[in-house]
PDB file of C-alpha atoms in Angstrom:
ATOM      1  CA  MET A 251     104.126  99.163  86.992  1.00 52.00           C
ATOM      2  CA  ALA A 252     103.974 102.284  85.006  1.00 44.00           C
ATOM      3  CA  SER A 253     101.797 104.859  83.368  1.00 43.00           C
ATOM      4  CA  GLY A 254     102.569 107.706  81.036  1.00 41.00           C
ATOM      5  CA  THR A 255     103.493 107.991  77.353  1.00 37.00           C
ATOM      6  CA  PRO A 256     105.579 105.113  76.000  1.00 43.00           C
ATOM      7  CA  GLY A 257     108.300 105.885  73.496  1.00 42.00           C
ATOM      8  CA  ALA A 258     107.589 104.751  69.967  1.00 42.00           C
ATOM      9  CA  GLY A 259     111.018 103.354  69.264  1.00 44.00           C
ATOM     10  CA  GLY A 260     112.624 101.762  72.255  1.00 51.00           C
ATOM     11  CA  CYS A 261     113.338 101.875  75.931  1.00 54.00           C
ATOM     12  CA  THR A 262     113.061 105.601  76.704  1.00 44.00           C
ATOM     13  CA  SER A 263     109.659 105.052  78.244  1.00 44.00           C
ATOM     14  CA  SER A 264     110.871 102.059  80.211  1.00 43.00           C
ATOM     15  CA  LEU A 265     113.572 104.193  81.819  1.00 38.00           C
ATOM     16  CA  MET A 266     110.856 106.535  83.064  1.00 38.00           C
ATOM     17  CA  ALA A 267     108.705 103.585  83.996  1.00 39.00           C
ATOM     18  CA  ALA A 268     111.625 102.198  85.976  1.00 38.00           C
ATOM     19  CA  ARG A 269     111.335 105.150  88.342  1.00 36.00           C
ATOM     20  CA  TRP A 270     107.864 104.039  89.393  1.00 34.00           C
ATOM     21  CA  THR A 271     108.261 101.988  92.538  1.00 32.00           C
ATOM     22  CA  ILE A 272     105.353 101.529  95.192  1.00 32.00           C
ATOM     23  CA  THR A 273     103.505 102.342  98.420  1.00 30.00           C
ATOM     24  CA  ILE A 274     102.879 100.879 101.874  1.00 30.00           C
ATOM     25  CA  SER A 275     100.446  98.926 103.925  1.00 35.00           C
ATOM     26  CA  ILE A 276      99.968  96.184 106.448  1.00 37.00           C
ATOM     27  CA  VAL A 277     102.370  93.528 107.667  1.00 37.00           C
ATOM     28  CA  ASN A 278     101.888  89.894 108.754  1.00 37.00           C
ATOM     29  CA  ILE A 279      98.247  89.361 107.773  1.00 36.00           C
ATOM     30  CA  VAL A 280      97.680  85.872 109.101  1.00 35.00           C
ATOM     31  CA  GLU A 281      96.020  82.973 107.378  1.00 38.00           C
ATOM     32  CA  GLY A 282      92.652  83.251 109.059  1.00 40.00           C
ATOM     33  CA  PHE A 283      92.178  86.840 107.885  1.00 42.00           C
ATOM     34  CA  TYR A 284      92.941  86.402 104.229  1.00 44.00           C
ATOM     35  CA  MET A 285      91.093  83.092 104.014  1.00 40.00           C
ATOM     36  CA  ASN A 286      87.863  84.754 105.162  1.00 44.00           C
ATOM     37  CA  PHE A 287      88.565  87.848 103.079  1.00 46.00           C
ATOM     38  CA  LEU A 288      89.213  86.059  99.823  1.00 42.00           C
ATOM     39  CA  MET A 289      86.741  83.204  99.920  1.00 40.00           C
ATOM     40  CA  ALA A 290      83.958  85.709  99.237  1.00 43.00           C
ATOM     41  CA  THR A 291      85.355  86.697  95.806  1.00 43.00           C
ATOM     42  CA  PRO A 292      83.468  85.335  92.753  1.00 40.00           C
ATOM     43  CA  LEU A 293      86.491  85.616  90.431  1.00 44.00           C
ATOM     44  CA  LYS A 294      87.738  82.635  88.477  1.00 43.00           C
ATOM     45  CA  MET A 295      90.819  82.268  86.300  1.00 40.00           C
ATOM     46  CA  SER A 296      92.378  80.323  83.506  1.00 38.00           C
ATOM     47  CA  SER A 297      96.110  80.233  82.890  1.00 38.00           C
ATOM     48  CA  ILE A 298      97.319  81.400  79.486  1.00 35.00           C
ATOM     49  CA  THR A 299     101.065  81.221  80.072  1.00 38.00           C
ATOM     50  CA  ASP A 300     101.222  77.878  78.262  1.00 38.00           C
ATOM     51  CA  PRO A 301      98.838  77.628  75.261  1.00 34.00           C
ATOM     52  CA  THR A 302      98.335  73.931  76.000  1.00 33.00           C
ATOM     53  CA  ARG A 303      96.771  74.923  79.325  1.00 41.00           C
ATOM     54  CA  MET A 304      94.165  77.276  77.876  1.00 42.00           C
ATOM     55  CA  GLY A 305      91.045  76.975  79.989  1.00 48.00           C
ATOM     56  CA  ALA A 306      92.774  75.131  82.835  1.00 55.00           C
ATOM     57  CA  LYS A 307      91.837  76.393  86.285  1.00 69.00           C
ATOM     58  CA  VAL A 308      94.659  77.634  88.467  1.00 74.00           C
ATOM     59  CA  ASP A 309      94.997  76.394  92.015  1.00 87.00           C
ATOM     60  CA  LYS A 310      92.876  77.936  94.746  1.00 90.00           C
ATOM     61  CA  TRP A 311      95.777  79.744  96.430  1.00 94.00           C
ATOM     62  CA  THR A 312      96.847  81.534  93.255  1.00 95.00           C
ATOM     63  CA  LEU A 313      93.239  82.581  92.707  1.00 92.00           C
ATOM     64  CA  ARG A 314      92.897  83.873  96.261  1.00 94.00           C
ATOM     65  CA  PHE A 315      96.129  85.851  96.275  1.00 97.00           C
ATOM     66  CA  LEU A 316      95.559  87.429  92.855  1.00 96.00           C
ATOM     67  CA  SER A 317      92.045  88.335  93.967  1.00 95.00           C
ATOM     68  CA  MET A 318      93.537  89.899  97.077  1.00 97.00           C
ATOM     69  CA  ALA A 319      96.003  91.871  94.923  1.00 97.00           C
ATOM     70  CA  GLN A 320      93.040  93.269  92.998  1.00 96.00           C
ATOM     71  CA  SER A 321      91.441  94.408  96.239  1.00 96.00           C
ATOM     72  CA  VAL A 322      94.706  96.001  97.433  1.00 97.00           C
ATOM     73  CA  ALA A 323      94.973  97.886  94.118  1.00 96.00           C
ATOM     74  CA  ARG A 324      91.837  99.818  95.068  1.00 95.00           C
ATOM     75  CA  TRP A 325      93.808 101.480  97.865  1.00 95.00           C
ATOM     76  CA  SER A 326      95.954 103.306  95.294  1.00 93.00           C
ATOM     77  CA  LYS A 327      95.047 106.905  94.500  1.00 93.00           C
ATOM     78  CA  ASP A 328      96.827 106.919  91.149  1.00 90.00           C
ATOM     79  CA  PRO A 329      94.292 108.216  88.607  1.00 90.00           C
ATOM     80  CA  SER A 330      96.102 106.477  85.737  1.00 88.00           C
ATOM     81  CA  THR A 331      96.874 102.897  86.794  1.00 91.00           C
ATOM     82  CA  ARG A 332      96.065 101.263  90.117  1.00 95.00           C
ATOM     83  CA  VAL A 333      98.368  98.353  90.893  1.00 97.00           C
ATOM     84  CA  GLY A 334      98.149  95.962  93.810  1.00 97.00           C
ATOM     85  CA  ALA A 335     100.537  93.247  94.987  1.00 97.00           C
ATOM     86  CA  VAL A 336     100.739  90.712  97.768  1.00 98.00           C
ATOM     87  CA  LEU A 337     103.988  89.094  98.850  1.00 98.00           C
ATOM     88  CA  VAL A 338     103.460  85.649 100.320  1.00 98.00           C
ATOM     89  CA  SER A 339     105.782  83.502 102.437  1.00 98.00           C
ATOM     90  CA  PRO A 340     106.408  79.877 101.412  1.00 97.00           C
ATOM     91  CA  ASP A 341     104.121  78.571 104.171  1.00 96.00           C
ATOM     92  CA  ARG A 342     101.412  81.109 103.170  1.00 96.00           C
ATOM     93  CA  ARG A 343     101.139  82.364 106.760  1.00 95.00           C
ATOM     94  CA  ILE A 344     102.567  85.827 106.080  1.00 96.00           C
ATOM     95  CA  VAL A 345     100.908  87.995 103.447  1.00 96.00           C
ATOM     96  CA  ILE A 346     102.242  91.497 102.841  1.00 97.00           C
ATOM     97  CA  PRO A 347     100.324  93.883 100.553  1.00 97.00           C
ATOM     98  CA  GLY A 348     101.616  96.831  98.569  1.00 97.00           C
ATOM     99  CA  TYR A 349     100.132  99.307  96.110  1.00 96.00           C
ATOM    100  CA  ASN A 350     101.471 102.078  93.902  1.00 95.00           C
ATOM    101  CA  GLY A 351     101.544 105.537  95.409  1.00 92.00           C
ATOM    102  CA  LEU A 352     103.717 108.236  96.932  1.00 92.00           C
ATOM    103  CA  PRO A 353     106.113 107.496  99.807  1.00 92.00           C
ATOM    104  CA  ARG A 354     104.935 107.552 103.404  1.00 92.00           C
ATOM    105  CA  GLY A 355     104.410 111.073 104.736  1.00 93.00           C
ATOM    106  CA  ILE A 356     104.353 112.683 101.270  1.00 93.00           C
ATOM    107  CA  GLU A 357     101.197 114.573 100.337  1.00 92.00           C
ATOM    108  CA  ASP A 358      99.339 112.741  97.591  1.00 90.00           C
ATOM    109  CA  SER A 359      97.295 115.681  96.379  1.00 91.00           C
ATOM    110  CA  THR A 360      95.290 115.523  93.176  1.00 90.00           C
ATOM    111  CA  ASP A 361      97.568 118.103  91.571  1.00 91.00           C
ATOM    112  CA  ARG A 362     100.608 115.929  92.223  1.00 91.00           C
ATOM    113  CA  LEU A 363      98.958 112.738  91.059  1.00 89.00           C
ATOM    114  CA  LEU A 364      97.838 114.427  87.839  1.00 91.00           C
ATOM    115  CA  ASN A 365     101.358 115.774  87.175  1.00 91.00           C
ATOM    116  CA  ARG A 366     102.756 112.872  85.158  1.00 88.00           C
ATOM    117  CA  GLU A 367     106.400 113.939  85.181  1.00 90.00           C
ATOM    118  CA  TRP A 368     106.439 114.635  88.938  1.00 89.00           C
ATOM    119  CA  LYS A 369     104.587 111.416  89.650  1.00 87.00           C
ATOM    120  CA  LEU A 370     106.991 109.283  87.619  1.00 86.00           C
ATOM    121  CA  ARG A 371     109.908 110.707  89.573  1.00 91.00           C
ATOM    122  CA  THR A 372     108.412 110.047  93.011  1.00 91.00           C
ATOM    123  CA  ILE A 373     105.867 107.242  93.033  1.00 90.00           C
ATOM    124  CA  LEU A 374     106.590 103.797  94.455  1.00 94.00           C
ATOM    125  CA  HIS A 375     105.452 100.617  92.710  1.00 96.00           C
ATOM    126  CA  ALA A 376     103.329  97.977  94.393  1.00 97.00           C
ATOM    127  CA  GLU A 377     105.907  95.166  94.222  1.00 97.00           C
ATOM    128  CA  HIS A 378     108.739  97.266  95.609  1.00 96.00           C
ATOM    129  CA  ASN A 379     106.513  98.613  98.337  1.00 96.00           C
ATOM    130  CA  ALA A 380     105.534  95.118  99.479  1.00 98.00           C
ATOM    131  CA  ILE A 381     109.205  94.129  99.690  1.00 97.00           C
ATOM    132  CA  LEU A 382     110.065  97.268 101.672  1.00 96.00           C
ATOM    133  CA  THR A 383     107.161  96.649 104.029  1.00 96.00           C
ATOM    134  CA  ALA A 384     108.301  93.075 104.697  1.00 96.00           C
ATOM    135  CA  ARG A 385     111.421  94.242 106.588  1.00 95.00           C
ATOM    136  CA  GLN A 386     112.788  90.695 106.484  1.00 96.00           C
ATOM    137  CA  ASP A 387     114.474  88.232 104.159  1.00 97.00           C
ATOM    138  CA  VAL A 388     111.958  87.321 101.438  1.00 98.00           C
ATOM    139  CA  SER A 389     114.086  84.771  99.591  1.00 98.00           C
ATOM    140  CA  GLY A 390     111.863  82.101  98.081  1.00 98.00           C
ATOM    141  CA  TRP A 391     108.648  84.088  98.594  1.00 98.00           C
ATOM    142  CA  THR A 392     106.022  84.528  95.881  1.00 98.00           C
ATOM    143  CA  MET A 393     104.745  87.845  94.491  1.00 98.00           C
ATOM    144  CA  TYR A 394     101.160  88.106  93.222  1.00 98.00           C
ATOM    145  CA  VAL A 395     100.459  91.307  91.282  1.00 98.00           C
ATOM    146  CA  THR A 396      97.685  92.823  89.179  1.00 97.00           C
ATOM    147  CA  HIS A 397      99.982  93.698  86.237  1.00 96.00           C
ATOM    148  CA  HIS A 398     103.139  92.337  84.660  1.00 97.00           C
ATOM    149  CA  PRO A 399     106.079  93.790  86.638  1.00 97.00           C
ATOM    150  CA  CYS A 400     108.221  96.457  84.965  1.00 95.00           C
ATOM    151  CA  SER A 401     111.975  96.021  84.497  1.00 96.00           C
ATOM    152  CA  ASN A 402     112.853  98.009  87.622  1.00 95.00           C
ATOM    153  CA  CYS A 403     110.500  95.993  89.827  1.00 97.00           C
ATOM    154  CA  ALA A 404     111.850  92.809  88.254  1.00 97.00           C
ATOM    155  CA  ALA A 405     115.389  93.847  89.195  1.00 97.00           C
ATOM    156  CA  VAL A 406     114.305  94.544  92.777  1.00 97.00           C
ATOM    157  CA  MET A 407     112.518  91.198  93.027  1.00 98.00           C
ATOM    158  CA  VAL A 408     115.490  89.290  91.617  1.00 98.00           C
ATOM    159  CA  GLN A 409     117.839  91.036  94.039  1.00 98.00           C
ATOM    160  CA  SER A 410     115.482  90.245  96.926  1.00 98.00           C
ATOM    161  CA  GLY A 411     115.388  86.555  96.073  1.00 98.00           C
ATOM    162  CA  ILE A 412     111.719  86.333  95.052  1.00 98.00           C
ATOM    163  CA  GLY A 413     111.179  82.808  93.771  1.00 98.00           C
ATOM    164  CA  ALA A 414     107.977  83.141  91.752  1.00 98.00           C
ATOM    165  CA  VAL A 415     105.716  85.808  90.262  1.00 98.00           C
ATOM    166  CA  HIS A 416     102.053  85.448  89.307  1.00 98.00           C
ATOM    167  CA  TYR A 417     100.335  88.332  87.541  1.00 97.00           C
ATOM    168  CA  ILE A 418      97.041  89.135  85.823  1.00 96.00           C
ATOM    169  CA  ARG A 419      97.276  89.444  82.048  1.00 95.00           C
ATOM    170  CA  ASP A 420      96.336  92.791  80.492  1.00 93.00           C
ATOM    171  CA  ASP A 421      96.952  92.942  76.754  1.00 94.00           C
ATOM    172  CA  ALA A 422      96.684  96.727  76.419  1.00 93.00           C
ATOM    173  CA  PHE A 423      99.059  97.344  79.321  1.00 93.00           C
ATOM    174  CA  GLU A 424     101.557  94.767  78.090  1.00 94.00           C
ATOM    175  CA  ASP A 425     101.544  96.207  74.575  1.00 93.00           C
ATOM    176  CA  LYS A 426     102.013  99.763  75.850  1.00 92.00           C
ATOM    177  CA  TRP A 427     105.011  98.847  78.024  1.00 92.00           C
ATOM    178  CA  ARG A 428     106.422  96.050  75.886  1.00 94.00           C
ATOM    179  CA  CYS A 429     110.052  97.237  76.035  1.00 94.00           C
ATOM    180  CA  SER A 430     110.176  97.378  79.841  1.00 95.00           C
ATOM    181  CA  LEU A 431     108.271  94.116  80.244  1.00 96.00           C
ATOM    182  CA  GLU A 432     110.494  92.271  77.796  1.00 97.00           C
ATOM    183  CA  THR A 433     113.517  93.408  79.803  1.00 97.00           C
ATOM    184  CA  ALA A 434     111.774  92.217  82.957  1.00 97.00           C
ATOM    185  CA  GLY A 435     111.253  88.829  81.322  1.00 97.00           C
ATOM    186  CA  ILE A 436     114.954  88.552  80.530  1.00 97.00           C
ATOM    187  CA  LEU A 437     115.875  89.331  84.134  1.00 98.00           C
ATOM    188  CA  PHE A 438     113.418  86.802  85.527  1.00 98.00           C
ATOM    189  CA  LYS A 439     114.569  84.083  83.121  1.00 97.00           C
ATOM    190  CA  GLU A 440     118.271  84.555  83.811  1.00 98.00           C
ATOM    191  CA  ALA A 441     117.651  84.594  87.578  1.00 98.00           C
ATOM    192  CA  GLY A 442     115.505  81.470  87.445  1.00 98.00           C
ATOM    193  CA  VAL A 443     112.352  83.170  88.733  1.00 98.00           C
ATOM    194  CA  HIS A 444     109.166  81.307  87.832  1.00 97.00           C
ATOM    195  CA  VAL A 445     106.748  83.718  86.135  1.00 97.00           C
ATOM    196  CA  GLU A 446     103.171  82.943  85.188  1.00 96.00           C
ATOM    197  CA  GLY A 447     100.416  85.159  83.782  1.00 96.00           C
ATOM    198  CA  HIS A 448      96.712  84.497  84.247  1.00 95.00           C
ATOM    199  CA  ARG A 449      93.663  85.910  82.529  1.00 88.00           C
ATOM    200  CA  LEU A 450      90.672  86.640  84.741  1.00 73.00           C
ATOM    201  CA  TRP A 451      87.118  85.913  83.718  1.00 61.00           C
ATOM    202  CA  MET A 452      83.904  86.437  85.587  1.00 43.00           C
ATOM    203  CA  GLY A 453      81.679  83.534  86.360  1.00 40.00           C
TER     204      GLY A 453
END
């Protein structure tokens, strides 16, 4: 995911956005923990990936994991865009979170986080961070993330063998980073990665 000033005429901004990659967390959160953690959320969703499905409820697991990604995003200290992701094993018994921030052991002072150019050169994105934290083969796993992945994160996910991506729709974000996100879509399509966006609504 990215923040900053997008270029008006092409992919210059996406190249800078591609440097954003993500920051750390917890490994092997077992089913009992996230079930109790997520059942309390009041969020509901409807899928808008396919216009014919407008208003259709997504399954309970997608809801829970996207809700969890929203909670993980709050761990980020980025003053511009807080992004959260959870990487889930096929049997749903391993859940690995990640959020955008500076690498482990690097001071995340306010001055650094407010320095856009420095931040874009050093920050890690939520999706990449979750994959790094996994420290194991994640082929066939599913990534749930609070924003549409950027082109760099898409490349990392394709290379890692991620089988599916679910994200929360954000029209303003997607318009701002259209070039990078369109490239990400091309990568996902060619690699056969299932991608689905969902719009949250309160109720």
